[in-house]
PDB file of C-alpha atoms in Angstrom:
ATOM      1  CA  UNK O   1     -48.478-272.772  31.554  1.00  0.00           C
ATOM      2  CA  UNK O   2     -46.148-275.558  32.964  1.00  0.00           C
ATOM      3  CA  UNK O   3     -43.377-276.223  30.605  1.00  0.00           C
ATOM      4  CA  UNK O   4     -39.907-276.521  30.044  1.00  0.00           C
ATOM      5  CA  UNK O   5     -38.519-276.464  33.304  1.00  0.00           C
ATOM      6  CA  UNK O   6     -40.395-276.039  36.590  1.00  0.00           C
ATOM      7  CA  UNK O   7     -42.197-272.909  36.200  1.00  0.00           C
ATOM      8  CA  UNK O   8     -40.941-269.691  38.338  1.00  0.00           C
ATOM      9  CA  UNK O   9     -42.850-266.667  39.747  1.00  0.00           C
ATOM     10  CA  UNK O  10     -41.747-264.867  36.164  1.00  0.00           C
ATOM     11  CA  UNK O  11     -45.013-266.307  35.681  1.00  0.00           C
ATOM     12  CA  UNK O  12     -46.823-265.556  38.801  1.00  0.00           C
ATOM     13  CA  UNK O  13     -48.058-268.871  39.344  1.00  0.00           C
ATOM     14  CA  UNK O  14     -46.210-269.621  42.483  1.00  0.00           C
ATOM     15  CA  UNK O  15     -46.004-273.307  44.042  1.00  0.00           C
ATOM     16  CA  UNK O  16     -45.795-274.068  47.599  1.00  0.00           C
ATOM     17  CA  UNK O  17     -43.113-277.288  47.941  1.00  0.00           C
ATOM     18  CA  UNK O  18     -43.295-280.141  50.517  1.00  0.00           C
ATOM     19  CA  UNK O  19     -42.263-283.396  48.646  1.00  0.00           C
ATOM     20  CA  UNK O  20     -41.811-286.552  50.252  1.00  0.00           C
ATOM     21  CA  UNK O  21     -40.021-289.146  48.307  1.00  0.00           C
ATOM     22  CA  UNK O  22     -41.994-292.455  47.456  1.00  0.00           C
ATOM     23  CA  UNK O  23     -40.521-295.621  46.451  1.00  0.00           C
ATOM     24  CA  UNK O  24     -41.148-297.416  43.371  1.00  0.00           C
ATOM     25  CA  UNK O  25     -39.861-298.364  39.981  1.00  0.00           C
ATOM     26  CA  UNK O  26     -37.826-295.492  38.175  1.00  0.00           C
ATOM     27  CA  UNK O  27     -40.466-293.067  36.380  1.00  0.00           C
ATOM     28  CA  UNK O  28     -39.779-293.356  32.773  1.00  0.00           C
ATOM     29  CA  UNK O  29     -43.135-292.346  30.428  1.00  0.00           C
ATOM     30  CA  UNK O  30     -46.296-290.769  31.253  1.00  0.00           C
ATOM     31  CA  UNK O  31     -49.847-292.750  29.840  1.00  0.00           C
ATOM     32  CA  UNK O  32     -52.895-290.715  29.440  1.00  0.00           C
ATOM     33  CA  UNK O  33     -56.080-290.364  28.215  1.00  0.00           C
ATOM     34  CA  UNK O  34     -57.601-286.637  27.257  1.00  0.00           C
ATOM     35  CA  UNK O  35     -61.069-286.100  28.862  1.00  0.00           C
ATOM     36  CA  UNK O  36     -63.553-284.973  26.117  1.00  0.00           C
ATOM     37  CA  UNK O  37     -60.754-285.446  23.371  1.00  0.00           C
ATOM     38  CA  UNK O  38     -62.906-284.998  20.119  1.00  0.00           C
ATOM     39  CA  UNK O  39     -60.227-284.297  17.519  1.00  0.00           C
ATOM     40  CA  UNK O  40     -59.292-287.659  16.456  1.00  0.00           C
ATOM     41  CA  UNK O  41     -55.821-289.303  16.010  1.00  0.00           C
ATOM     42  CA  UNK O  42     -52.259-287.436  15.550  1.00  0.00           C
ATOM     43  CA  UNK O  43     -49.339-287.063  17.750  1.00  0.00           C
ATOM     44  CA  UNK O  44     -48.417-286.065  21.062  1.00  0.00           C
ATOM     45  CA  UNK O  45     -44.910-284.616  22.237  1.00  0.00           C
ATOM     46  CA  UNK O  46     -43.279-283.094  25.111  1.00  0.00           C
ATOM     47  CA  UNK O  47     -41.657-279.908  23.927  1.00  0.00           C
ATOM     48  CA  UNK O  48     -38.544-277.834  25.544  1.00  0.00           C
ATOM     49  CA  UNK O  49     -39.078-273.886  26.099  1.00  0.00           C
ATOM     50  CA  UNK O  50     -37.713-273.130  22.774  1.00  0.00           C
ATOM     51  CA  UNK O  51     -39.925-275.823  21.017  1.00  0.00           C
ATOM     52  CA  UNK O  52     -37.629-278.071  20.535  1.00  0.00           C
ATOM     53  CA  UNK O  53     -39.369-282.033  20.007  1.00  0.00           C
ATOM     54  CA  UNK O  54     -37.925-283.972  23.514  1.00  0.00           C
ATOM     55  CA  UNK O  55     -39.977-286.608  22.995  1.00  0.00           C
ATOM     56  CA  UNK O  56     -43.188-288.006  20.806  1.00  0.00           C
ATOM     57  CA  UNK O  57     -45.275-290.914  20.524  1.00  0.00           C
ATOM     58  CA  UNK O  58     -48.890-291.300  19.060  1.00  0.00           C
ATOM     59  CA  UNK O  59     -52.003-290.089  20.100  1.00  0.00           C
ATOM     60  CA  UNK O  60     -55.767-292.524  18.982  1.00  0.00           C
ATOM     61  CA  UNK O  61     -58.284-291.155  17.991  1.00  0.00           C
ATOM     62  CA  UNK O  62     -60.408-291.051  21.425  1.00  0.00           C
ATOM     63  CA  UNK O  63     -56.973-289.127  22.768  1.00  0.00           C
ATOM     64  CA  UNK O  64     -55.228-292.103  24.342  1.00  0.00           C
ATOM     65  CA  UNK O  65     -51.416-292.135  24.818  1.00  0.00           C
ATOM     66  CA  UNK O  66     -48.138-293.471  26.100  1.00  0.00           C
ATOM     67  CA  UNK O  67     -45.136-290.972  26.130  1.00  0.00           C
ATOM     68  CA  UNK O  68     -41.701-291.837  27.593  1.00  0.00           C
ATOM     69  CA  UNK O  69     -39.949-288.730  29.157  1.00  0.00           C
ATOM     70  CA  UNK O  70     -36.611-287.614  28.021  1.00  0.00           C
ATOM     71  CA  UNK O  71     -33.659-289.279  28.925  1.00  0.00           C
ATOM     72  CA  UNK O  72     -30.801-288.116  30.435  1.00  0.00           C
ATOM     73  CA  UNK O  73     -28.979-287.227  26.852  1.00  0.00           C
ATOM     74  CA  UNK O  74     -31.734-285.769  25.682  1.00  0.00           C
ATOM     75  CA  UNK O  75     -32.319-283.417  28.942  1.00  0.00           C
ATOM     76  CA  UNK O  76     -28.038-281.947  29.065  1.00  0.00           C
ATOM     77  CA  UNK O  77     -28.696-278.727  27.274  1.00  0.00           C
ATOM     78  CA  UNK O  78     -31.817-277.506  29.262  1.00  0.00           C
ATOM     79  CA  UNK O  79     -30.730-278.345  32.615  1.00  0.00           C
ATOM     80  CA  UNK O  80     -30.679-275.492  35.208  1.00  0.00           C
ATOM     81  CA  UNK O  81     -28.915-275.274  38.263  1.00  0.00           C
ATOM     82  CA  UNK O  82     -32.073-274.495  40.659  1.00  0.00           C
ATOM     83  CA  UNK O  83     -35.500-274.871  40.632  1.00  0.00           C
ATOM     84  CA  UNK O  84     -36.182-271.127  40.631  1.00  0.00           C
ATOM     85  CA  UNK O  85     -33.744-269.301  38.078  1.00  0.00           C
ATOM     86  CA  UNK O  86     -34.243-266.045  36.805  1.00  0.00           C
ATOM     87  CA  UNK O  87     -36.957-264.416  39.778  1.00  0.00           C
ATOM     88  CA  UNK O  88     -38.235-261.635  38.387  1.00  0.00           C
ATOM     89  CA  UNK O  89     -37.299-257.445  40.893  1.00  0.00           C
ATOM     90  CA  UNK O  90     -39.221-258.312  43.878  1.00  0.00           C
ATOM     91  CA  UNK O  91     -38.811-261.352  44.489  1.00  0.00           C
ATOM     92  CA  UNK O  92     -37.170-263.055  47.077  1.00  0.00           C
ATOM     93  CA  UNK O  93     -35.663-265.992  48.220  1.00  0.00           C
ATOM     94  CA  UNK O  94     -34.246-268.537  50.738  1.00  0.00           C
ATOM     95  CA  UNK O  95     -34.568-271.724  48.168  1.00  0.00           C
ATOM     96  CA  UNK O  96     -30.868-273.572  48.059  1.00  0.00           C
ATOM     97  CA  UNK O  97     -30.380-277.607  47.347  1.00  0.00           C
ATOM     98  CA  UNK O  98     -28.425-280.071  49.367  1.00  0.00           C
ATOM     99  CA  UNK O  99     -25.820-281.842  48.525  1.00  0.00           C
ATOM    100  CA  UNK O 100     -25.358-278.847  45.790  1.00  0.00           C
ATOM    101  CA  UNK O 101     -24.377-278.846  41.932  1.00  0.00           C
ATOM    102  CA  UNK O 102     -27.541-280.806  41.261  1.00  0.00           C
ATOM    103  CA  UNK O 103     -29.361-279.920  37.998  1.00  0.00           C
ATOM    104  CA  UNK O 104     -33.021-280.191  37.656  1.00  0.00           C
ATOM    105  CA  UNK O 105     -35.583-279.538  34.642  1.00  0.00           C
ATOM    106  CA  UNK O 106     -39.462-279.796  34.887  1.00  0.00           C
ATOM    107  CA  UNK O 107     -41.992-281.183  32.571  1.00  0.00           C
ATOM    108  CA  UNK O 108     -46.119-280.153  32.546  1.00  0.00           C
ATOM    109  CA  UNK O 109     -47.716-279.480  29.121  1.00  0.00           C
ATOM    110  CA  UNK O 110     -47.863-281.961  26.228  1.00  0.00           C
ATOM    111  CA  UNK O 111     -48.357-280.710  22.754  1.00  0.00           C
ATOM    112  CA  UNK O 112     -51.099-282.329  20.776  1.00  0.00           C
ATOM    113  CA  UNK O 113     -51.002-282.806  17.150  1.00  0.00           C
ATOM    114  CA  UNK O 114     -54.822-283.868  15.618  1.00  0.00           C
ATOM    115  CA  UNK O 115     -54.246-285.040  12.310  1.00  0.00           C
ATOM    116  CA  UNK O 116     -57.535-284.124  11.601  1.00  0.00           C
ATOM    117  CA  UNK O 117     -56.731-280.438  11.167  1.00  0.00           C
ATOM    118  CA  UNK O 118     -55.866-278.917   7.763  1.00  0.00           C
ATOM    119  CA  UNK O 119     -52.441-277.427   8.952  1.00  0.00           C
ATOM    120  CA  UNK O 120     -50.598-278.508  11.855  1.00  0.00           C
ATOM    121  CA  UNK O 121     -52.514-276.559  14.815  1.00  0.00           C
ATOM    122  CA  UNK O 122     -51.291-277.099  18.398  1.00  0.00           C
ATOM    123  CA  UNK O 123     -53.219-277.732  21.367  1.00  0.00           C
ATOM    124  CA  UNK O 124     -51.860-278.157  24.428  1.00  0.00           C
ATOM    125  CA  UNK O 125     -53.093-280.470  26.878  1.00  0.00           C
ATOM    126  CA  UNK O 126     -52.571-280.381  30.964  1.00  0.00           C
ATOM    127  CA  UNK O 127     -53.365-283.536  33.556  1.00  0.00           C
ATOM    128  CA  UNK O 128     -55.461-281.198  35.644  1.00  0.00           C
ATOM    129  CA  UNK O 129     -59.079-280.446  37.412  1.00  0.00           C
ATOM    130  CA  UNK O 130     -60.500-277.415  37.913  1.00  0.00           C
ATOM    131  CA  UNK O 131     -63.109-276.280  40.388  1.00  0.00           C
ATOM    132  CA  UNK O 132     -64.717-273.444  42.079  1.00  0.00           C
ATOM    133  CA  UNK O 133     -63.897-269.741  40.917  1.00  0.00           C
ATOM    134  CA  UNK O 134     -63.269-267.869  44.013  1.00  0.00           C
ATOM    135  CA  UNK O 135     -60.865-269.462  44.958  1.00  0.00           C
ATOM    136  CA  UNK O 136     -60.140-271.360  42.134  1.00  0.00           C
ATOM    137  CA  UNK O 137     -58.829-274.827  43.325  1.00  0.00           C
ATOM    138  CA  UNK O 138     -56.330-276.670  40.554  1.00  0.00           C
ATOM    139  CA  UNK O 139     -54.975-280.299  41.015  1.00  0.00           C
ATOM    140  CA  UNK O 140     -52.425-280.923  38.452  1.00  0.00           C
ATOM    141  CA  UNK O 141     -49.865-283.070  37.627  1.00  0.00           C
ATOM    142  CA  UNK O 142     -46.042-282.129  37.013  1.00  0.00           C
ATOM    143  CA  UNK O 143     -42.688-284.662  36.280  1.00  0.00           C
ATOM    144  CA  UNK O 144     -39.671-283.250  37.628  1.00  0.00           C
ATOM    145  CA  UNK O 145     -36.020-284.610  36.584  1.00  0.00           C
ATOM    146  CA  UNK O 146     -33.102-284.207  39.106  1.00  0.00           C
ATOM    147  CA  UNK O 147     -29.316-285.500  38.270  1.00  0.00           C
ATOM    148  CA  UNK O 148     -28.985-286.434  42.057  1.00  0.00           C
ATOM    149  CA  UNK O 149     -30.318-287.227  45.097  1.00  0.00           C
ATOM    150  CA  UNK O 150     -30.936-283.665  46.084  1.00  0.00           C
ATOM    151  CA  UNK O 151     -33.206-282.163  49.355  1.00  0.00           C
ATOM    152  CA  UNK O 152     -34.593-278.654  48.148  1.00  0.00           C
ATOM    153  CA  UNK O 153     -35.462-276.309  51.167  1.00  0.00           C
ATOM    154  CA  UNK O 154     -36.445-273.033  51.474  1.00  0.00           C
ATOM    155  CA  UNK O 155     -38.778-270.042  51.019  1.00  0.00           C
ATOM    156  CA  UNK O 156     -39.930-267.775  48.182  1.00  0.00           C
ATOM    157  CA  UNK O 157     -42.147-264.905  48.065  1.00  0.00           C
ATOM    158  CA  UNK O 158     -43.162-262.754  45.170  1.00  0.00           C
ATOM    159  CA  UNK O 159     -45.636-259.720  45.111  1.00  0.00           C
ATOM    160  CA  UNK O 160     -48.668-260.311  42.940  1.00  0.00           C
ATOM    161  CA  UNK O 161     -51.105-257.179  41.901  1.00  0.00           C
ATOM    162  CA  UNK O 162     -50.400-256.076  45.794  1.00  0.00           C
ATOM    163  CA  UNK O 163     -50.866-259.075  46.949  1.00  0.00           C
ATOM    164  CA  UNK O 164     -48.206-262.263  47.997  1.00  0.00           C
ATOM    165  CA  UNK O 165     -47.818-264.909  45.857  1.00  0.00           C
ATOM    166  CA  UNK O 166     -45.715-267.283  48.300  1.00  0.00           C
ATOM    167  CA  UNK O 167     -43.675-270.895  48.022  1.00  0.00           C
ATOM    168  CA  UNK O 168     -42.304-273.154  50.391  1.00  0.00           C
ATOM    169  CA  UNK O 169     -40.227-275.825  49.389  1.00  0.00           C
ATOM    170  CA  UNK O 170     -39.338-278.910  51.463  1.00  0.00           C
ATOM    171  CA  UNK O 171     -38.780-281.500  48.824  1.00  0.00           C
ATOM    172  CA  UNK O 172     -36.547-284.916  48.369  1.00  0.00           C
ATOM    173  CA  UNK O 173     -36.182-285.741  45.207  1.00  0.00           C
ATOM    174  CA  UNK O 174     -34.781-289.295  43.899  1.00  0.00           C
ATOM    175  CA  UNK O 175     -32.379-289.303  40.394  1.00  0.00           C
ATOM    176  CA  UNK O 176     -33.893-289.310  37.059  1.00  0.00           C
ATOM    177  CA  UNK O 177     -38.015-288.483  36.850  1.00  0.00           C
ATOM    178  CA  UNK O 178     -40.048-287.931  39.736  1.00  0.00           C
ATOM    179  CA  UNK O 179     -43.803-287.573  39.666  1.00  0.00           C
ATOM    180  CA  UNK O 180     -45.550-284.624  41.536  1.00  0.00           C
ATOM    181  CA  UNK O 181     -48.970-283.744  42.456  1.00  0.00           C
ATOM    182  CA  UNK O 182     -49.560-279.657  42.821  1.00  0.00           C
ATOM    183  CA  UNK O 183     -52.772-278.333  44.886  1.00  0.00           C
ATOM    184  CA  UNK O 184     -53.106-274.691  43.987  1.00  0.00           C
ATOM    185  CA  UNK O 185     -55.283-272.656  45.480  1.00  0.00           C
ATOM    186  CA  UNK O 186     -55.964-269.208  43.391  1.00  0.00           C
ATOM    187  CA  UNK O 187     -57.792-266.033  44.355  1.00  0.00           C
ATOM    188  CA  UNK O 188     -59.092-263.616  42.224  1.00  0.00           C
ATOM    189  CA  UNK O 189     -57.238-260.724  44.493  1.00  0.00           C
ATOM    190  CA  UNK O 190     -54.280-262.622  42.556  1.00  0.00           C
ATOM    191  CA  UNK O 191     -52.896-263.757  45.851  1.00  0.00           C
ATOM    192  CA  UNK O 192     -52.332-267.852  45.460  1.00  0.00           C
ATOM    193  CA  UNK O 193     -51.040-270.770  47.600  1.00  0.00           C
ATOM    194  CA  UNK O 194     -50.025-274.458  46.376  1.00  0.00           C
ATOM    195  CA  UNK O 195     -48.816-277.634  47.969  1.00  0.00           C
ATOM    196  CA  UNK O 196     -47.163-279.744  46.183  1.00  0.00           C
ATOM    197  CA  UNK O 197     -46.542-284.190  46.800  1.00  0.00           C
ATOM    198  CA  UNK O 198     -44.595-285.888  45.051  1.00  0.00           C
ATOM    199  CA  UNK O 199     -46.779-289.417  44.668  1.00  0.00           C
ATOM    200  CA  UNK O 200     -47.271-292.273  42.591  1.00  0.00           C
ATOM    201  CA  UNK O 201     -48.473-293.848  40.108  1.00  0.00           C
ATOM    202  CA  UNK O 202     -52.259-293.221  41.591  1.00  0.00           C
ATOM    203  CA  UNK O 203     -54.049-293.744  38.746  1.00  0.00           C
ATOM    204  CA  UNK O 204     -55.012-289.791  38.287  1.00  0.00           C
ATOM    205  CA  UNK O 205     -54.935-289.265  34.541  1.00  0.00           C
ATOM    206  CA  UNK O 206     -57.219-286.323  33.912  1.00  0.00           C
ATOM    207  CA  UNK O 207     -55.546-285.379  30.485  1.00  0.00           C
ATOM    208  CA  UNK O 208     -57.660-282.389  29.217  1.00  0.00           C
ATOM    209  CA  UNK O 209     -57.120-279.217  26.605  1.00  0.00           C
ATOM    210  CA  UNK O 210     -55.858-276.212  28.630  1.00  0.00           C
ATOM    211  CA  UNK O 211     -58.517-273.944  28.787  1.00  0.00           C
TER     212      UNK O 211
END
């Protein structure tokens, strides 16, 4: 469900924010390997919300990868101006940046080619685990792009079948790609929590087909 730019309660998936920035060469391609990949070799891309190609590289045939993000150039026309655009009647929010007049876009899904398919099917593949059902507990892995140095504060809240769907967001993020870490926790009332890190390169690479 994570694509395009960082996702927003239009989806009612909300994330709950507190980033802490971690030092390190700039981020600059994601490397992978899909659990259980049985499809063979093709091509994997990172798409934009109107399926637009951002970026591709190839994928071998037990589902290994290396994909560099989008640079700058390629990132000018999606840009937004905050992390949560567009909140759906309901909704509200406390959520600003500082310094302003950063821009920001968010990357989660790869799009997986298998050449071994007759026509060119899609699958799309998320660096997540899964466990549990009630709550449902999700680890996943985002890259979010910022044209500044840029704190992100604030509080958002969204109602969710009758329930609260909430987001708190205490994040520094460093120019260019950052790498973040969300733990969601889901309930089937559709009530939901996450906490989101921004980390590094921590060797969690649990590429898998989105169920």
């Amino acid at each position: 469900m994570f694509s395009g730019r960082l996702p927003t309660f239009g989806l009612l998936m909300p994330l709950l924010l507190s980033l802490n920035a971690c030092a390190g060469p700039p981020l600059s391609e994601v490397r992978g390997e899909v659990i259980g990949w049985t499809y063979g070799a093709g091509a994997a891309e990172f798409l934009s919300d109107d399926l637009k190609t951002l970026s591709t590289t190839t994928l071998d045939k037990v589902g290994r990868f290396n994909l560099k993000l989008p640079d700058a150039a390629t990132l000018q026309p999606y840009l937004e101006d905050s992390l949560v655009p567009d909140l759906p009647a309901g909704c509200t929010s406390t959520v600003k940046a500082e310094p302003s007049g950063a821009k920001f876009y968010s990357q989660g899904d790869i799009t997986a080619y298998p050449s071994q398919a007759t026509q060119k099917t899609a699958l799309t593949l998320v660096s997540e685990d899964r466990a549990g059902s009630d709550p449902l507990k999700i680890v996943k892995r985002l890259y979010m792009y910022a044209t500044q140095d840029v704190r992100v504060s604030g509080d958002l809240t969204c109602p969710v079948n009758g329930q609260k769907a909430s987001a708190t967001y205490s994040l520094d993020l460093k120019t260019g790609w950052n790498r973040v870490a969300s733990n969601q926790t889901v309930y089937s009332s559709g009530a939901s929590q996450t906490n989101i890190l921004i980390v590094g390169s921590d060797g969690f690479e649990h590429w898998m087909v989105a169920p």
